Amino acid sequence: MGELNVLNPAGPAASEISFLWWLLFWTATVVGVIVFGLLLFALRGRKNTTSQKVNHQETKKGSRDRFILIGGGLIPALILIVIFGFALRSMIVLAGPPAREEAITIQAVGHQWWWEIRYPNEAIVTANELWLPVGERVRLEVTGGDVIHSFWVPNLHGKIDTIPGQTNVFWLEASRAGLFRGECAEFCGLQHANMAFMVNAVERGDFEAWLERQRTPVSEFVQEQYAVGKAVFQDEGCAGCHAVRGTPAQGQLGPDLTHIASRMTLGAGILENNRGNLAGWTVNAQAHKPGNKMPPIYLEGDRLQALLDYLEGLE
Ligand code: CUA
């Protein structure tokens, strides 16, 4: 789910990166073709050199030296200087200008093996999914919760390490709407490869509607409607690790589940979010993602169904 293509940029930073990539690709291709062409030419010409006349050899040596000096020294140096110039430009474009403090700020915390996503100015906490408005530069602050991870959305920007105890400031901007897939790009343990997240770039109005929804704690009405499931959530230990804003559940170890039903995936991108997968994940998350911190939970059928009703009500 979600687009994942470094060569199909959807923002200014990714455009710069793919420009540099293509520049290097074509330069290397042209240089390679010329060098291997000359090599073939030299190999074929060798047969004849022994029959050349001796008095021709002095003048040939002079032009040969010049050819080596220009072709082997001057031209490669010029190519490298030009590429260095473009690389410097890319570094400047990617580094900034940073989004101002008052811009939309998103915090991403890498955990084994999921992403905690916060909108500190909106008091929103979610997981493995971030939304941003098209055409606006958002400020991104990343850190690590346990080991070093790396936040990477290939369609939008380069990689940025999430380091415990340190906050790296970064920015994201999408120039077109779309659903883009992000990946952890730093080996971080057993499930490193299953640590994806979704970046949904939407129009401003849709973004604000999403913010409004995510900001809202679970209503009394929903809590009463799913009272049995809510009780299972409290009694079976779910609440020890997961927070559901507006309820007594305040666990901090696992993802905030206040609006779990609104999310696209479960288990950081590995499962589509539907009732069947939610049931499978809840009962035995280890079967889907061995080594993750969620223990198996044994529930009688009707208690499991009540819990699923409750979770699916957390929209
Ligand atoms: Cu987190 Cu690799």
Coordinates of N, CA and C in Angstrom, one line a residue, residues 106-108 139-144 148-151 159-171:
I106 N 5.4 18.1 13.1 CA 5.1 16.6 13.3 C 6.4 16.0 13.9
Q107 N 6.1 15.2 15.0 CA 7.2 14.5 15.6 C 7.1 13.0 15.3
A108 N 8.2 12.4 14.9 CA 8.2 11.0 14.6 C 9.2 10.3 15.6
R139 N 7.3 21.0 9.4 CA 8.5 20.8 10.2 C 8.5 19.4 10.8
L140 N 9.5 18.6 10.7 CA 9.6 17.3 11.2 C 10.7 17.2 12.2
E141 N 10.3 16.7 13.4 CA 11.3 16.5 14.5 C 11.4 15.0 14.7
V142 N 12.5 14.3 14.5 CA 12.6 12.9 14.7 C 13.5 12.5 15.8
T143 N 13.1 11.5 16.5 CA 14.0 10.9 17.6 C 13.8 9.4 17.7
G144 N 14.7 8.8 18.4 CA 14.5 7.3 18.6 C 14.1 7.0 20.0
I148 N 18.6 3.1 17.1 CA 18.6 4.0 16.0 C 17.8 3.5 14.8
H149 N 16.9 4.2 14.3 CA 16.1 3.9 13.2 C 16.3 5.0 12.1
S150 N 15.7 4.9 11.0 CA 15.9 6.0 10.0 C 14.6 6.2 9.3
F151 N 14.2 7.4 9.3 CA 12.9 7.8 8.7 C 13.0 8.1 7.2
K159 N 16.8 10.3 3.7 CA 16.7 9.7 5.0 C 17.1 10.6 6.1
I160 N 16.5 10.4 7.3 CA 17.0 11.1 8.5 C 17.0 10.1 9.6
D161 N 18.1 9.9 10.3 CA 18.2 9.0 11.4 C 17.4 9.4 12.6
T162 N 16.8 8.5 13.3 CA 16.1 8.8 14.5 C 17.0 8.2 15.6
I163 N 17.6 9.1 16.4 CA 18.6 8.7 17.4 C 18.1 9.0 18.8
P164 N 18.1 7.9 19.7 CA 17.6 8.1 21.1 C 18.4 9.3 21.7
G165 N 17.7 10.1 22.4 CA 18.4 11.2 23.2 C 18.7 12.4 22.3
Q166 N 18.4 12.4 21.0 CA 18.7 13.5 20.2 C 17.5 13.8 19.2
T167 N 17.3 15.0 19.0 CA 16.2 15.4 18.1 C 16.8 15.9 16.8
N168 N 16.5 15.3 15.7 CA 16.9 15.8 14.4 C 15.8 16.5 13.7
V169 N 16.0 17.7 13.2 CA 15.0 18.5 12.6 C 15.1 18.4 11.1
F170 N 14.0 18.3 10.5 CA 13.9 17.9 9.1 C 12.7 18.6 8.5
W171 N 12.4 18.4 7.2 CA 11.2 19.0 6.7 C 10.7 18.0 5.6

